[in-house]
Amino acid sequence: FLYIYAEIYYQWCNGGICKRMIYGGLGMEFIIKENENHQLESIVNKNDKYKMNWVAPGEKWGEMFLPDGITGRIERTASTEGKITEKYIFVNNRNWEYFPQKGEIGIAVPFSDNYTAAEICMRERCHAHIRCGESQSYIAGIRMGGEKPNLGLVLKKGKIEDYSIIRSEKELSNDRGTIILNPKINNLKPGERTVIQWDLFWYDSQREFEEKLLHQEGQLLIQLEHGIYFEGEDLCFHIKADEEIWREKEIEVTLAGEKISAEKTENGNCIDYKVKMDSVSQGEQEFLIKCKEYSTSAIILVLPKIEKLAEKRCRFIVEKQQYFCSGSLLDGAFLTYDNEDKRLVYEKEYDHNGGRERVGMGALLALWLQKNKDMKVEKALQKYTEYIYRELYDENTGIVYNDAGRDNTWNRLYNYPWLAIFFMERYRLYNEVTDLKNMYKIMKSYYAQDGASFYAIGIPMLESVKLLKSGGMEREAEELLRYYEIHGEMLIKNGLCYPPHEVKYEQSIVAPAVNYLFQLYELTGKILYLEEGKKQLAVLVLFNGHQPDFHMYENAVRHWDGYWFGKYKNLGDTFPHYWSSLSGVAFREYEKITGERSYGVKAENSLRGVLSMINSDGSASCAYVYPFMVNNVRCQYADPWANDQDWALYYYLKEGKNYD
């Protein structure tokens, strides 16, 4: 029994008439509210107990951004499959031919992707995983708490080449902004029109979304094995097609103009084109996928072997990013480096100073030297250690300072685990008990300042306890373990109601919590830690997308880091950002405990996914700002500042399968 109905109600709103419409079909039901311009002010699933509005507050879904002389209108219909089809019709009303410029036309699809109290985020906010791949374009909107239903958008006609963002700076890190899809439109003669059309539908899981995408008329499902490869590795990805839709069509794959062969197999109603190559040269590689009018791509990145990449980066840090000036507070510090202007950067502004996240450079060098001998790098590490003792750390109290000059204008708890990691890696390098004691003192100081109530990044719970025990410091190991268990009790008590930190809710609050719970399970064997960790892991995985583009593949949604740490201070999506690797660390921990291979695969791809921030010559970037434009400023750039991104390489060297 199939049915479709539409009930229309008129009400006064914003000084005009609005329509409230209920579309239903096959049990998947839309409640939408249109304004007089056919723009949507709300999209709700009728069966959703939370009645989440998938349109961000105050935004207008379907608002069009058009140059003079180009007009647009919306047509919206419901289907018997429970979908809503939106058609955007653009007409050239000029007396001359229209040559569209990239990003000139936009359609607002303001998914409610913003951060407020975590308990609200779980029910009434979503992660919007965006794919703008010309013919293969979609948005997988998935509720942050993982409860169904979720809202999908899949292109049906036309091409989308990019997306842009309109952002309110007063919201700073907590609002991703309005998503604007930028169609790719051919030149239009006077009076000529063109159409962009997509379907909206409800779905329950990532797997169901992929199934719906695969069976959408004219769509292909592209599945990468890795977004980032290392030189010498065999490359492979899959293009899946609905056999009924694509049976008589020939799909062509090319790389740099050369046709690439693909193994074609049939499995039920699915065709699988397996693209495989023995090796691919270094750099970004775009595989073009075409069939008549259909066109899209899969974009991967090939980096040098991880050993070579790490060596280049460590030497770049030593040669370019250490400051020498006798008598200066900063003598010996590792500082931000401007790759554009070829100079060091230091500002008292917190995220550009001589401490904090930049301690990652020291931790990386100490880790790298454990397997490599290099007197120049070792000398630089020693000089940096002197700087740490003099300017950033009090070994009597365990206090970690925010900047050179023992400046603790902001006593920031995030800084403590990072410096503890630095001394931990020095201990592994030199086996000097002083470093082990410093690690212990720092963590004890952290917990003396109510650290158990804070979701710090990078606490080495498992490793610190094991090292203290193996170093003959049993009492200190037991003391830290008691602190860690108190911390774990807080994580369990809060559950998914994460407290706000520097951002109200984000991936780098959830990922450490999951990781600590798994580490506590390994330390104690208490099943409660494992079970609670699994609950929070289910929320963590939702941050990550699966788009066939190395920038986004298994990288978490983050959209503020370039503003705080970059040269150009842009509040826009950062794909990737290095703290996305924290998810990979948590996935790897879960794999170690359970042996679940699928999480090992996710871990490897998550840890690799951030390595595009390290260049083959050893230079680096703190963030890649991915949208085409943010607030009308053109983006799609790697920020010139090498600032705090070295934690990406540190965690791959610790957890990656290619470096053990």
CSV table of C-alpha atoms in Angstrom, one decimal, residues 2-169:
chain,number,residue,atom,x,y,z
A,2,LEU,CA,1.7,3.1,-1.2
A,3,TYR,CA,0.5,6.6,-0.4
A,4,ILE,CA,1.5,10.2,-0.7
A,5,TYR,CA,-0.2,13.2,0.7
A,6,ALA,CA,0.4,16.9,1.3
A,7,GLU,CA,-1.4,19.0,3.8
A,8,ILE,CA,-0.9,22.7,3.6
A,9,TYR,CA,-1.5,25.2,6.4
A,10,TYR,CA,-1.1,28.9,6.1
A,11,GLN,CA,0.1,31.1,8.9
A,12,TRP,CA,1.4,34.6,9.4
A,13,CYS,CA,5.2,34.8,9.9
A,14,ASN,CA,7.7,37.6,9.5
A,15,GLY,CA,5.1,39.9,8.1
A,16,GLY,CA,4.0,37.5,5.3
A,17,ILE,CA,2.3,34.3,4.7
A,18,CYS,CA,4.2,31.0,5.3
A,19,LYS,CA,3.1,27.5,4.4
A,20,ARG,CA,3.5,24.5,6.6
A,21,MET,CA,3.4,21.3,4.6
A,22,ILE,CA,3.5,17.7,5.5
A,23,TYR,CA,4.8,15.3,2.9
A,24,GLY,CA,4.4,11.6,3.6
A,25,GLY,CA,5.3,8.4,1.8
A,26,LEU,CA,6.3,4.8,2.7
A,27,GLY,CA,6.4,5.8,6.4
A,28,MET,CA,9.2,8.4,5.8
A,29,GLU,CA,7.5,11.7,6.4
A,30,PHE,CA,8.6,15.3,6.0
A,31,ILE,CA,7.1,18.3,7.8
A,32,ILE,CA,8.4,21.4,6.1
A,33,LYS,CA,7.7,25.1,6.5
A,34,GLU,CA,8.1,27.3,3.4
A,35,ASN,CA,8.2,31.1,3.2
A,36,GLU,CA,6.6,33.1,0.4
A,37,ASN,CA,9.8,32.6,-1.7
A,38,HIS,CA,9.6,28.8,-1.5
A,39,GLN,CA,12.6,28.8,0.8
A,40,LEU,CA,12.4,26.4,3.7
A,41,GLU,CA,12.5,27.6,7.3
A,42,SER,CA,12.2,24.1,8.8
A,43,ILE,CA,12.6,20.5,7.8
A,44,VAL,CA,11.4,18.0,10.4
A,45,ASN,CA,10.8,14.2,10.4
A,46,LYS,CA,7.2,13.6,11.5
A,47,ASN,CA,8.3,10.6,13.5
A,48,ASP,CA,11.3,12.2,15.2
A,49,LYS,CA,10.6,12.3,19.0
A,50,TYR,CA,12.9,15.3,19.3
A,51,LYS,CA,11.3,17.2,16.4
A,52,MET,CA,14.8,18.4,15.3
A,53,ASN,CA,14.8,21.2,12.7
A,54,TRP,CA,17.4,20.3,10.1
A,55,VAL,CA,17.5,23.9,9.0
A,56,ALA,CA,19.8,26.0,11.1
A,57,PRO,CA,18.0,28.7,13.2
A,58,GLY,CA,17.2,31.8,11.3
A,59,GLU,CA,18.4,30.5,7.9
A,60,LYS,CA,16.6,30.0,4.6
A,61,TRP,CA,17.0,26.7,2.8
A,62,GLY,CA,17.0,27.3,-0.9
A,63,GLU,CA,18.1,30.9,-0.8
A,64,MET,CA,19.9,31.6,-4.1
A,65,PHE,CA,22.9,33.8,-4.6
A,66,LEU,CA,22.8,35.1,-8.2
A,67,PRO,CA,24.6,37.8,-10.3
A,68,ASP,CA,22.6,40.5,-11.9
A,69,GLY,CA,20.5,39.4,-14.8
A,70,ILE,CA,20.3,35.7,-13.7
A,71,THR,CA,17.1,34.7,-12.0
A,72,GLY,CA,16.2,31.5,-10.2
A,73,ARG,CA,13.1,29.7,-9.0
A,74,ILE,CA,12.4,26.7,-6.9
A,75,GLU,CA,10.1,23.8,-7.6
A,76,ARG,CA,9.5,21.2,-4.8
A,77,THR,CA,7.7,17.9,-5.2
A,78,ALA,CA,7.2,14.7,-3.1
A,79,SER,CA,7.6,11.2,-4.5
A,80,THR,CA,6.0,7.8,-3.7
A,81,GLU,CA,9.4,6.7,-2.3
A,82,GLY,CA,9.2,9.2,0.5
A,83,LYS,CA,11.6,11.6,-1.1
A,84,ILE,CA,11.3,15.4,-1.6
A,85,THR,CA,12.8,16.5,-5.0
A,86,GLU,CA,14.0,20.1,-5.2
A,87,LYS,CA,14.6,21.7,-8.6
A,88,TYR,CA,16.4,25.0,-8.9
A,89,ILE,CA,15.9,26.6,-12.3
A,90,PHE,CA,18.3,29.3,-13.4
A,91,VAL,CA,17.5,31.6,-16.4
A,92,ASN,CA,19.7,34.1,-18.2
A,93,ASN,CA,17.6,37.2,-18.6
A,94,ARG,CA,20.4,39.3,-20.0
A,95,ASN,CA,20.5,40.3,-23.6
A,96,TRP,CA,23.9,38.7,-24.0
A,97,GLU,CA,25.5,35.3,-23.3
A,98,TYR,CA,26.3,34.5,-19.7
A,99,PHE,CA,29.7,33.0,-18.9
A,100,PRO,CA,29.4,31.8,-15.3
A,101,GLN,CA,32.4,32.4,-13.0
A,102,LYS,CA,33.3,29.8,-10.5
A,103,GLY,CA,31.4,30.2,-7.2
A,104,GLU,CA,29.3,33.0,-8.7
A,105,ILE,CA,26.0,31.1,-8.2
A,106,GLY,CA,25.1,29.5,-4.9
A,107,ILE,CA,22.2,27.6,-3.2
A,108,ALA,CA,21.9,27.7,0.5
A,109,VAL,CA,21.5,24.3,2.3
A,110,PRO,CA,21.9,25.4,5.9
A,111,PHE,CA,22.1,22.1,7.7
A,112,SER,CA,22.0,22.6,11.5
A,113,ASP,CA,25.7,21.9,12.0
A,114,ASN,CA,26.6,24.1,15.0
A,115,TYR,CA,27.7,23.5,18.6
A,116,THR,CA,25.8,24.3,21.7
A,117,ALA,CA,25.4,22.3,24.9
A,118,ALA,CA,26.4,18.7,24.2
A,119,GLU,CA,23.1,17.2,25.3
A,120,ILE,CA,21.3,19.5,22.7
A,121,CYS,CA,23.9,18.6,20.0
A,122,MET,CA,23.2,14.9,20.5
A,123,ARG,CA,19.5,15.4,19.7
A,124,GLU,CA,19.1,18.5,17.6
A,125,ARG,CA,22.3,19.1,15.6
A,126,CYS,CA,24.1,17.2,12.8
A,127,HIS,CA,27.4,16.7,11.1
A,128,ALA,CA,27.1,17.7,7.4
A,129,HIS,CA,29.5,15.5,5.3
A,130,ILE,CA,29.7,17.4,2.0
A,131,ARG,CA,30.8,15.9,-1.3
A,132,CYS,CA,31.0,18.3,-4.3
A,133,GLY,CA,32.2,16.1,-7.0
A,134,GLU,CA,30.4,17.5,-10.1
A,135,SER,CA,27.9,14.7,-11.0
A,136,GLN,CA,28.6,12.8,-7.8
A,137,SER,CA,27.5,15.4,-5.2
A,138,TYR,CA,25.8,14.8,-1.9
A,139,ILE,CA,25.5,15.8,1.7
A,140,ALA,CA,25.1,13.1,4.4
A,141,GLY,CA,23.6,14.9,7.4
A,142,ILE,CA,24.0,12.7,10.4
A,143,ARG,CA,22.7,13.5,13.9
A,144,MET,CA,25.5,14.1,16.3
A,145,GLY,CA,24.2,11.7,18.8
A,146,GLY,CA,23.7,8.9,16.3
A,147,GLU,CA,19.9,8.4,16.7
A,148,LYS,CA,17.9,8.0,13.5
A,149,PRO,CA,16.5,9.4,11.4
A,150,ASN,CA,19.2,11.3,9.4
A,151,LEU,CA,18.8,13.6,6.4
A,152,GLY,CA,20.5,12.9,3.1
A,153,LEU,CA,20.8,15.1,0.0
A,154,VAL,CA,21.9,13.5,-3.3
A,155,LEU,CA,22.2,15.3,-6.6
A,156,LYS,CA,20.0,14.0,-9.4
A,157,LYS,CA,20.6,16.5,-12.3
A,158,GLY,CA,23.3,19.0,-13.0
A,159,LYS,CA,26.8,19.3,-11.4
A,160,ILE,CA,28.1,20.8,-8.1
A,161,GLU,CA,31.7,21.7,-8.2
A,162,ASP,CA,32.3,23.4,-4.8
A,163,TYR,CA,30.8,24.7,-1.6
A,164,SER,CA,31.2,27.9,0.2
A,165,ILE,CA,30.5,29.1,3.7
A,166,ILE,CA,28.9,32.2,5.1
A,167,ARG,CA,30.0,32.5,8.7
A,168,SER,CA,29.1,34.7,11.6
A,169,GLU,CA,32.4,35.7,13.3
